[in-house]
mmCIF file of C-alpha atoms in Angstrom:
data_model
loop_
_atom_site.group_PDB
_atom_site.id
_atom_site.type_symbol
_atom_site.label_atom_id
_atom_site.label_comp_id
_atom_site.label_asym_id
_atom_site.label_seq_id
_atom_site.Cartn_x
_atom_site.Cartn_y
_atom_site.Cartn_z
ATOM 1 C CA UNK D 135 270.303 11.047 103.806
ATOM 2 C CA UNK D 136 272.262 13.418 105.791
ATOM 3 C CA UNK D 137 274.142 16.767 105.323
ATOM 4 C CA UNK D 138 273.035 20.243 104.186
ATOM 5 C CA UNK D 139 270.019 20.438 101.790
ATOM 6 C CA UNK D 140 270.951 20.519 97.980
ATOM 7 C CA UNK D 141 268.638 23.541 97.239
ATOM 8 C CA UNK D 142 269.175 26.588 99.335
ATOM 9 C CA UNK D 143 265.631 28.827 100.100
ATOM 10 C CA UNK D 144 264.806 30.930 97.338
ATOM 11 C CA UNK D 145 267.026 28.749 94.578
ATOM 12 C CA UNK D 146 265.284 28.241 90.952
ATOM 13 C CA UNK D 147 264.126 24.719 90.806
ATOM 14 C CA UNK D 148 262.311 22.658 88.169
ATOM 15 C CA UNK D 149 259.619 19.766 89.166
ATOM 16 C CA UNK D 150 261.176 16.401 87.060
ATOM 17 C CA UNK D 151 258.685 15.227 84.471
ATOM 18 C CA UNK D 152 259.621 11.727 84.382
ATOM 19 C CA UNK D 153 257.190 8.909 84.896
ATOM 20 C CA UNK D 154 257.979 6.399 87.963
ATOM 21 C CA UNK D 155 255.732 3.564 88.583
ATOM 22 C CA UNK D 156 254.213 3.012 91.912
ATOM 23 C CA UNK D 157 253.343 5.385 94.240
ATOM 24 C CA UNK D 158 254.368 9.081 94.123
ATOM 25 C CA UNK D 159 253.554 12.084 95.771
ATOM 26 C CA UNK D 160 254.119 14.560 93.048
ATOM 27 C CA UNK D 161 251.111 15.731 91.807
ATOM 28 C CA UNK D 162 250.784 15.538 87.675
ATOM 29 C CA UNK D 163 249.908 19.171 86.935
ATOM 30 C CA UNK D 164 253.142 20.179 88.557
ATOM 31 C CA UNK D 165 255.809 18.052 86.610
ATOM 32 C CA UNK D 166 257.959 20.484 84.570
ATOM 33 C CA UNK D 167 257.049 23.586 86.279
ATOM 34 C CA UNK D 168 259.418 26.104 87.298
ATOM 35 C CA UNK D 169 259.322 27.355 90.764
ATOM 36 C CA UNK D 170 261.642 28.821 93.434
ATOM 37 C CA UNK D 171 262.495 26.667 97.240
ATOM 38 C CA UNK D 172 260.533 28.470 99.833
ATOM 39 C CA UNK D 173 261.920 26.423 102.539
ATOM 40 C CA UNK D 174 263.076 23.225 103.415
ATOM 41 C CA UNK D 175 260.753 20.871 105.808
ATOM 42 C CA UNK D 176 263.631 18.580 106.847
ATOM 43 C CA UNK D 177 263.549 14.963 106.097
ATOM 44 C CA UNK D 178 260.941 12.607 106.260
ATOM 45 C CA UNK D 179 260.224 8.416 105.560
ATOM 46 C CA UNK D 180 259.753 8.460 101.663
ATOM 47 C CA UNK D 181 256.535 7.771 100.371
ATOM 48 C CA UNK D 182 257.482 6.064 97.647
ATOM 49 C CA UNK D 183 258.824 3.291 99.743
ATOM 50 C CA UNK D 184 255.782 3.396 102.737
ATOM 51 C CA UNK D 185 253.097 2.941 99.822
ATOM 52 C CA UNK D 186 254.719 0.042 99.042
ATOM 53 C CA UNK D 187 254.952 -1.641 102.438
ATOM 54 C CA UNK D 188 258.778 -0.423 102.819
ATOM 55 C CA UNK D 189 260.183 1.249 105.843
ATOM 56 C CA UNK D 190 260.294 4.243 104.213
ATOM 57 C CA UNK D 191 264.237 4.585 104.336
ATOM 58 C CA UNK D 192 266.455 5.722 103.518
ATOM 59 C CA UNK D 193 264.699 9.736 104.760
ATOM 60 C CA UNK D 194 264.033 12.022 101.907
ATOM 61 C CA UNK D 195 264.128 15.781 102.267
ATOM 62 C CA UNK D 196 261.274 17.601 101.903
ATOM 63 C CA UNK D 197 260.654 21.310 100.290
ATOM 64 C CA UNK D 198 257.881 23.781 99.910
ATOM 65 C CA UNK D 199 258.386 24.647 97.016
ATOM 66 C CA UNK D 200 256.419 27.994 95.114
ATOM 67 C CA UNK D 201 254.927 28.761 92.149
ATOM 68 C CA UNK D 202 253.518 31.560 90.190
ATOM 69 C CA UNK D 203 250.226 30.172 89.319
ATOM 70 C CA UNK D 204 250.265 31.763 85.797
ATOM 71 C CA UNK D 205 253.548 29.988 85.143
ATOM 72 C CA UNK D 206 251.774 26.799 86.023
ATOM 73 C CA UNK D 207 247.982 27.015 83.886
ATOM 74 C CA UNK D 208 247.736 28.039 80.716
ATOM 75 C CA UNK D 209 245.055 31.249 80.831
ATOM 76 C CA UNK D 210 245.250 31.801 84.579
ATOM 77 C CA UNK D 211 244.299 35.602 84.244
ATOM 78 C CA UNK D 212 242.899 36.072 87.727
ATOM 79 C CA UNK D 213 245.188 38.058 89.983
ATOM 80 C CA UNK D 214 248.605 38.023 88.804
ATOM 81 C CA UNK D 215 250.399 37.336 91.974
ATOM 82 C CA UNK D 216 248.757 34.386 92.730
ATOM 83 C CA UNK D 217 250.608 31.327 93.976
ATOM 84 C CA UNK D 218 250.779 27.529 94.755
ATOM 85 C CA UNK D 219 253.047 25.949 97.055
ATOM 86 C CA UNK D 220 253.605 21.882 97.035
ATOM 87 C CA UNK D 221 255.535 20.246 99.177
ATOM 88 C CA UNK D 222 258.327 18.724 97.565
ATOM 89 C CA UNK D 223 260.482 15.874 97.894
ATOM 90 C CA UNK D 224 263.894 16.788 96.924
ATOM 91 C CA UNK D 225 264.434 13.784 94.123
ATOM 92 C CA UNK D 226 261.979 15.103 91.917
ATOM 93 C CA UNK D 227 263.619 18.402 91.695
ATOM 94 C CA UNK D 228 266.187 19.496 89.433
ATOM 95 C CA UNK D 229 268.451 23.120 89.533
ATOM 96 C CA UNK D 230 266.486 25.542 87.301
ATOM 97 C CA UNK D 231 268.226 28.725 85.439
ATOM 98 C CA UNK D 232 265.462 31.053 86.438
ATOM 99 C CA UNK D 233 263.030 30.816 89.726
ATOM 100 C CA UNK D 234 260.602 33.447 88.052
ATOM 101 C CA UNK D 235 260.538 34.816 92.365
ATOM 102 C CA UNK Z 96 222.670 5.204 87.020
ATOM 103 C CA UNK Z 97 226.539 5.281 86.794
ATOM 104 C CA UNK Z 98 228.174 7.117 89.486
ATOM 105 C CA UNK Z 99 231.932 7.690 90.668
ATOM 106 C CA UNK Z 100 232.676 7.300 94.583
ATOM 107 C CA UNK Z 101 235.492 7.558 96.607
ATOM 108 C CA UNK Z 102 236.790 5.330 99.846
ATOM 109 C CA UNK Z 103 234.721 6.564 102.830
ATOM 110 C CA UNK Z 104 231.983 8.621 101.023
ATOM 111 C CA UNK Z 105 229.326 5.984 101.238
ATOM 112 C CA UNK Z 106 229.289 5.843 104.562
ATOM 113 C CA UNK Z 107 228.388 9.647 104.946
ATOM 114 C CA UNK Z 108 225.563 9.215 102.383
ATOM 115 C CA UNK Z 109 223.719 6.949 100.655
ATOM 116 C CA UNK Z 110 222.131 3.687 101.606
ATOM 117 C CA UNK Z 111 224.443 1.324 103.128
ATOM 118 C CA UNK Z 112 222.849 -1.969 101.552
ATOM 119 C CA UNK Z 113 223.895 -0.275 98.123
ATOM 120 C CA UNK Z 114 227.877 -0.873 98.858
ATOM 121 C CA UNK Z 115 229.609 0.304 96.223
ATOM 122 C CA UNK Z 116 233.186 -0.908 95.101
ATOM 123 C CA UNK Z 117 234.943 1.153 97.149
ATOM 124 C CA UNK Z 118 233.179 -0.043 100.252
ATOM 125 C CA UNK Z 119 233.095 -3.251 99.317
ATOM 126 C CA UNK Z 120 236.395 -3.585 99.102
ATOM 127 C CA UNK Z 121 236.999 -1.703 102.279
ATOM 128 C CA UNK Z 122 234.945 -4.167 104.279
ATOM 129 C CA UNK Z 123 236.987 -7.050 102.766
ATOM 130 C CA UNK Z 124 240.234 -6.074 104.050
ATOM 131 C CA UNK Z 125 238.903 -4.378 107.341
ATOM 132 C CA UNK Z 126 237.262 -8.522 107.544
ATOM 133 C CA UNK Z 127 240.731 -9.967 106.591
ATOM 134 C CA UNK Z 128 242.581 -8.136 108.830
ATOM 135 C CA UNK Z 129 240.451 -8.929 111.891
ATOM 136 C CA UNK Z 130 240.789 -12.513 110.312
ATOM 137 C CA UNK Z 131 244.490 -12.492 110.389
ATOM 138 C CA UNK Z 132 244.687 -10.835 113.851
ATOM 139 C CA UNK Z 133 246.610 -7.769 112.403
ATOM 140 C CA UNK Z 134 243.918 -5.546 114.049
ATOM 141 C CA UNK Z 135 241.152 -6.373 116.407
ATOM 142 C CA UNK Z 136 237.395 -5.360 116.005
ATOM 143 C CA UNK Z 137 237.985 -3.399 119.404
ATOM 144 C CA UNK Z 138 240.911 -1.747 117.709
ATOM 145 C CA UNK Z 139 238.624 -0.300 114.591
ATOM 146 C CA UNK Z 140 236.055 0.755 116.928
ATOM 147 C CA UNK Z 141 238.297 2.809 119.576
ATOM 148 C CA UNK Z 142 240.503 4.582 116.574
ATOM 149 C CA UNK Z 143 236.559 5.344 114.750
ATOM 150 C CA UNK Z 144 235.455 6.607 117.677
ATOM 151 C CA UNK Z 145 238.678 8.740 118.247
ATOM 152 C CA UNK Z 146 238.294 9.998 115.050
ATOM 153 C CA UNK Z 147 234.524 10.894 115.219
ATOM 154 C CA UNK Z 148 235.108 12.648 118.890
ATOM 155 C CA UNK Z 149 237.205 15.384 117.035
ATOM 156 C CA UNK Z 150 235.170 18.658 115.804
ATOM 157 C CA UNK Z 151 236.262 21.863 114.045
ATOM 158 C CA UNK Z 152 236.375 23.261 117.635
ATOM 159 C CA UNK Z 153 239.991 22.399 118.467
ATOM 160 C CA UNK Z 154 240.526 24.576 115.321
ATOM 161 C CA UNK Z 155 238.094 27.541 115.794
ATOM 162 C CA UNK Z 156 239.881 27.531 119.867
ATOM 163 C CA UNK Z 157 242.949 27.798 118.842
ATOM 164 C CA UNK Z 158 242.222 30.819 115.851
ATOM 165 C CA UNK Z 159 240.724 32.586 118.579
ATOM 166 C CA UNK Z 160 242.863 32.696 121.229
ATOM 167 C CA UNK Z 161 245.312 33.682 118.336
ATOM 168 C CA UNK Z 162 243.424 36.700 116.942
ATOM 169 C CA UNK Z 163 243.013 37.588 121.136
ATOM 170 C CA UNK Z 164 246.650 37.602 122.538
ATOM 171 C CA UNK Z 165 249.878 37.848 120.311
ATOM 172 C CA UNK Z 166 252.362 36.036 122.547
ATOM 173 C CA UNK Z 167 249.823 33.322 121.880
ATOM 174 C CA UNK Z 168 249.517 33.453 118.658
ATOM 175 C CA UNK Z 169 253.672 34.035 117.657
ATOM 176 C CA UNK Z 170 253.946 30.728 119.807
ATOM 177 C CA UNK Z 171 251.531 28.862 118.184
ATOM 178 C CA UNK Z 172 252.759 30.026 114.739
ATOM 179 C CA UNK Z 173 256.237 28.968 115.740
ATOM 180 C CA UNK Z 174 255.577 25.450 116.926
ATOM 181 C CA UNK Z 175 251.959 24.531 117.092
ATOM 182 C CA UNK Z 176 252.373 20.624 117.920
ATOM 183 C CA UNK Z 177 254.196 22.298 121.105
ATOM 184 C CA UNK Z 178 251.012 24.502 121.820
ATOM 185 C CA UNK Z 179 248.402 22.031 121.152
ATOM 186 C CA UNK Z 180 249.795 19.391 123.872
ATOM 187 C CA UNK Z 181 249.882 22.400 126.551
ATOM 188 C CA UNK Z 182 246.256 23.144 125.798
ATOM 189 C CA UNK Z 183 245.691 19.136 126.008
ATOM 190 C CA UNK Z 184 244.849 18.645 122.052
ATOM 191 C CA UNK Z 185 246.192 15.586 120.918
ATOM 192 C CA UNK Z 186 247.613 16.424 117.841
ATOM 193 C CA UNK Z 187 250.452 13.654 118.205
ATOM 194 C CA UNK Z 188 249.259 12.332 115.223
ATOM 195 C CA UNK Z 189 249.943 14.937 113.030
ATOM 196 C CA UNK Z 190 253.408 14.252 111.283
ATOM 197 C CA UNK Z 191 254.124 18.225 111.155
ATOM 198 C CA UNK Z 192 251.771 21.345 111.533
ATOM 199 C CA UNK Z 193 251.978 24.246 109.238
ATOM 200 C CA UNK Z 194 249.958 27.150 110.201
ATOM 201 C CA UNK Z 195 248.826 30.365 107.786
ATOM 202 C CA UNK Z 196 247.796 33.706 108.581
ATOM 203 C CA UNK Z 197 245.043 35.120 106.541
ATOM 204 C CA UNK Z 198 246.457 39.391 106.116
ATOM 205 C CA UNK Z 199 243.789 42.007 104.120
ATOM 206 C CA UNK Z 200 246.837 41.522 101.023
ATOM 207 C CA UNK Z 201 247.641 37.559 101.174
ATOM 208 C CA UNK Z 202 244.999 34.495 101.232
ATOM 209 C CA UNK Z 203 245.612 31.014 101.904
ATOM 210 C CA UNK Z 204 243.155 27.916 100.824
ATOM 211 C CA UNK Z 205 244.514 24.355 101.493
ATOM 212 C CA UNK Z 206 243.542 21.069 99.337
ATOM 213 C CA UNK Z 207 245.555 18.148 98.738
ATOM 214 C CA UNK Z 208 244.860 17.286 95.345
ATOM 215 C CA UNK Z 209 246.456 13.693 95.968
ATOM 216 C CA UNK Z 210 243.631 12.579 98.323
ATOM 217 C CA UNK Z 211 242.273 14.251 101.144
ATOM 218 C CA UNK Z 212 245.214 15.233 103.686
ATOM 219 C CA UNK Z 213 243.389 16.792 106.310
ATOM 220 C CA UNK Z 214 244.703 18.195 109.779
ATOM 221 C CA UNK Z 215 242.123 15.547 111.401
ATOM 222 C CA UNK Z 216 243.163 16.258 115.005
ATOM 223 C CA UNK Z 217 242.362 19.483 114.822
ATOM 224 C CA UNK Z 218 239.711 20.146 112.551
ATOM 225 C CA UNK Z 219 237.825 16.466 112.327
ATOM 226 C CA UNK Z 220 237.058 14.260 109.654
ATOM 227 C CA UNK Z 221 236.874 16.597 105.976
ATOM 228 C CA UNK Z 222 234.020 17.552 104.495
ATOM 229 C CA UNK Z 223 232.885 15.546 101.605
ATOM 230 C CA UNK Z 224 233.625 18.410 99.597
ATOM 231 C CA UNK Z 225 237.385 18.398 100.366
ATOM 232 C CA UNK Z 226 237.366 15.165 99.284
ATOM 233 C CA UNK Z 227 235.665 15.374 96.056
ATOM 234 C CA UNK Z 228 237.250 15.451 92.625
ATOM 235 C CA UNK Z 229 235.683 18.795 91.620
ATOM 236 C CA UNK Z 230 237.370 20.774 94.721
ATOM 237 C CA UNK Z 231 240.772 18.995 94.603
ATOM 238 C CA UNK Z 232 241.205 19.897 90.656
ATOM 239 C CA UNK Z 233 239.370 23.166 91.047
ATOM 240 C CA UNK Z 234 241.198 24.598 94.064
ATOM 241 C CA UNK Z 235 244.303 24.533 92.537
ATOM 242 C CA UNK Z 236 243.988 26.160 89.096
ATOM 243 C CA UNK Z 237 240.612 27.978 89.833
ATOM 244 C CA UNK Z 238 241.111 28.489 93.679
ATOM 245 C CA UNK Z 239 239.349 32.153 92.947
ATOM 246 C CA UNK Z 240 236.437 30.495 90.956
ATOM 247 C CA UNK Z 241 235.833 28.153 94.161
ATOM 248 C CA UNK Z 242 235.501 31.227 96.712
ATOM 249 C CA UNK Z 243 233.215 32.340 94.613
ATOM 250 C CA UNK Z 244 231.321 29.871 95.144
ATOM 251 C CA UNK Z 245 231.483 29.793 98.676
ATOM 252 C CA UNK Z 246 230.329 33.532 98.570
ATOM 253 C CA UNK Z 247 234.029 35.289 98.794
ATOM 254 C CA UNK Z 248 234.403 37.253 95.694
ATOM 255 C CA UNK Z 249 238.457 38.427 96.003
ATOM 256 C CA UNK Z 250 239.879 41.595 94.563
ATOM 257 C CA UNK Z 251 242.790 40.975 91.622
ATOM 258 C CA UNK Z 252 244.962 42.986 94.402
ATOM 259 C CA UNK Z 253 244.979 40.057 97.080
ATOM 260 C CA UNK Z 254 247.274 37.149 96.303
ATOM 261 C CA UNK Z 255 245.990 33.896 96.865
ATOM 262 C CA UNK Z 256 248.159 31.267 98.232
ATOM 263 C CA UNK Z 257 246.709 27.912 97.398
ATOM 264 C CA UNK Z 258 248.763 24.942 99.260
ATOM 265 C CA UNK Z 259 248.641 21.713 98.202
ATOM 266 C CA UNK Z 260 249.356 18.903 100.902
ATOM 267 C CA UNK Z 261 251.258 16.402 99.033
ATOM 268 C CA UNK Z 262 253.225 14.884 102.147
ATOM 269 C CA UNK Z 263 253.829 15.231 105.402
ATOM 270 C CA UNK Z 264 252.588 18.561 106.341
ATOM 271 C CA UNK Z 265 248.975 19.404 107.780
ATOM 272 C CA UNK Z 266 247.786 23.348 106.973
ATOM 273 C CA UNK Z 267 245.531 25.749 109.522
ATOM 274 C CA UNK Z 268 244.622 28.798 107.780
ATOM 275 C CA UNK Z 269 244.129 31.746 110.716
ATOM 276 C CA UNK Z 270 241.197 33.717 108.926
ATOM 277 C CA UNK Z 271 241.436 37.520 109.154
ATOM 278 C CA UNK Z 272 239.347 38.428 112.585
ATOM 279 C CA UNK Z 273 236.368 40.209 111.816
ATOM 280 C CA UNK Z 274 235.689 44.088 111.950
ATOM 281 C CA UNK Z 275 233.722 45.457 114.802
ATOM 282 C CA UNK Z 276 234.493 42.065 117.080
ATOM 283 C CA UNK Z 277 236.614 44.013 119.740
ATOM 284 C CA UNK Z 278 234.439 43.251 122.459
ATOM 285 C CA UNK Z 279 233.270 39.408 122.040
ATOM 286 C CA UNK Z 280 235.087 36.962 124.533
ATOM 287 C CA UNK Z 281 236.762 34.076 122.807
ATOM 288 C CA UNK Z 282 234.091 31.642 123.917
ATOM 289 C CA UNK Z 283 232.391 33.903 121.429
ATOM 290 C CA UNK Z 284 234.909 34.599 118.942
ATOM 291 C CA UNK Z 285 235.099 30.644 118.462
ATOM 292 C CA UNK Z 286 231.628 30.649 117.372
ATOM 293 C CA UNK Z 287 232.678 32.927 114.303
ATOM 294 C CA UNK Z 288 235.541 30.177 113.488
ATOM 295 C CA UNK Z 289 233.687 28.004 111.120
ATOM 296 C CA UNK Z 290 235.365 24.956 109.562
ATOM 297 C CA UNK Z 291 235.459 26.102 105.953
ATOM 298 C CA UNK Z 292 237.479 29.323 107.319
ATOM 299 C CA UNK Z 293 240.288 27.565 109.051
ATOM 300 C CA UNK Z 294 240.547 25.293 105.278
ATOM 301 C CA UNK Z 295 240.466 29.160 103.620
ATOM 302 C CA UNK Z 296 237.809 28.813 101.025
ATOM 303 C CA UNK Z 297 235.684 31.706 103.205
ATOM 304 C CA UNK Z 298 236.019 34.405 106.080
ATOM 305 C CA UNK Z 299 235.400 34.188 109.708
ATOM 306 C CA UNK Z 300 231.206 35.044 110.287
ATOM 307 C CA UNK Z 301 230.857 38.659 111.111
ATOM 308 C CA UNK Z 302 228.924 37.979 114.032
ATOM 309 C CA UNK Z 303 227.539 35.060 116.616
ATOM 310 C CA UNK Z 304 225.133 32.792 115.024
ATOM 311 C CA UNK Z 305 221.551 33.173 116.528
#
């Protein structure tokens, strides 16, 4: 993979919530949450190959990605600007109509 | 009685002639490797003892020197695998280093709910608590709940900043530098550094340990 990253800092993205089999580094409680590019890490070996005794190629880009924890958990009442940033990679995210920055 | 463990935890506690699973099967392969000549018995016991030789004191160094000169600390911020080779801490194994600044308004706390991703060069092997179930699900959507616990009870005013290390990336959390420490050296100021600060689930100590 080469060439500029799809999703520019601060663009609205949304966490796919497909199932793939194998190893993945997306973690459940984030699938289908909306959340905004904080940066972009560059591009890295991709898990889902290394876990599986591949060479980890071609690279995948990676994102840190943010969210507003009450638009993650239902009931999250504690401090309203609260946030949690997981890092990314960029095939399980899709453009999203609003980032909720 | 029934009882859930994880890779690795037996050998921090519990008797080791009650192997569970996890161990069990860990011995197997580390036996069929050896067998196959992938890795060498010499091999296992130099990377162990590499890993055991590494404390929280790279860490707690490295915070200090940060809170103590500026230049230091913009440099480290900027590209800390650069700064940890100059001050001769191997961090080469680290794929990338992210480092977070504890302010009085924002808080970080680090977890990777995954497994246990752990900046290992610089802070040592994780606590078993890092590692555990409870903290990984807990740290994420109760990250507030889990200071609590550790004695940090956070105004609604201060944002918390949980980070979950899902890939590639390694998080240091900088804790705020205690009031009233103006006039400790940093061979003292690393004593206030404690492990469970640089992760972010508590402050820096107030003061030197008796």
């Amino acid at each position: 993979m080469s060439g500029a990253a799809v999703f520019r800092d601060g663009a609205a993205v949304r966490v796919k919530s497909h199932f793939k089999p194998g190893h993945v580094r997306t973690p459940f409680y984030i699938k289908g949450k909306t959340g905004w590019v904080e940066r972009c890490y560059g591009e890295f070996r991709n898990p889902e190959s290394l876990g599986h005794s591949g060479d980890g190629l071609p690279r995948v880009r990676l994102y840190l990605v943010g969210f507003h924890q009450q638009d993650v958990w239902d009931g999250y009442d504690a401090g309203s600007k609260d946030k949690v940033f997981v890092d990314i990679f960029e095939h399980w995210l899709e453009p999203a109509a609003d980032a909720g920055a | 009685m029934a009882h859930e463990h994880e890779p690795g935890e037996e050998h921090e506690a519990g008797p080791r002639h009650e192997l569970s699973h996890w161990a069990k099967r860990a011995y197997a392969m580390r036996d069929i490797l050896v067998e196959k000549g992938v890795v060498t018995e010499n091999d296992i016991r130099q990377q162990a003892e590499f890993t055991e030789s590494k404390t929280p004191a790279n860490g707690a160094r490295l915070v200090a020197l940060s809170w103590t000169d500026p230049e230091f600390k913009a440099r480290f911020m900027a590209d800390p695998k650069k700064v940890c080779a100059e001050m001769g801490i191997d961090a080469s194994t680290l794929n990338e280093f992210v480092i977070l600044e504890n302010t009085d308004k924002v808080r970080h706390m680090v977890v990777c709910t995954l497994c246990s991703c752990y900046p290992r060069p610089i802070l040592g092997r994780p606590p078993d608590w890092y590692k555990s179930f409870n903290y990984r699900k807990r740290a994420v959507n109760d990250p507030r709940g889990v200071m609590r616990e550790f004695g940090l009870d956070l105004p609604d005013d201060v944002e918390v900043r949980v980070h979950d290390s899902t890939a590639d990336m390694r998080y240091l959390v900088i804790p705020a530098r205690p009031a009233g420490t103006e006039n400790l050296s940093v061979e003292e100021l690393e004593k206030l550094v404690t492990r469970d600060s640089m992760i972010g689930v508590m402050d820096a100590l107030p003061s030197v340990p008796e």
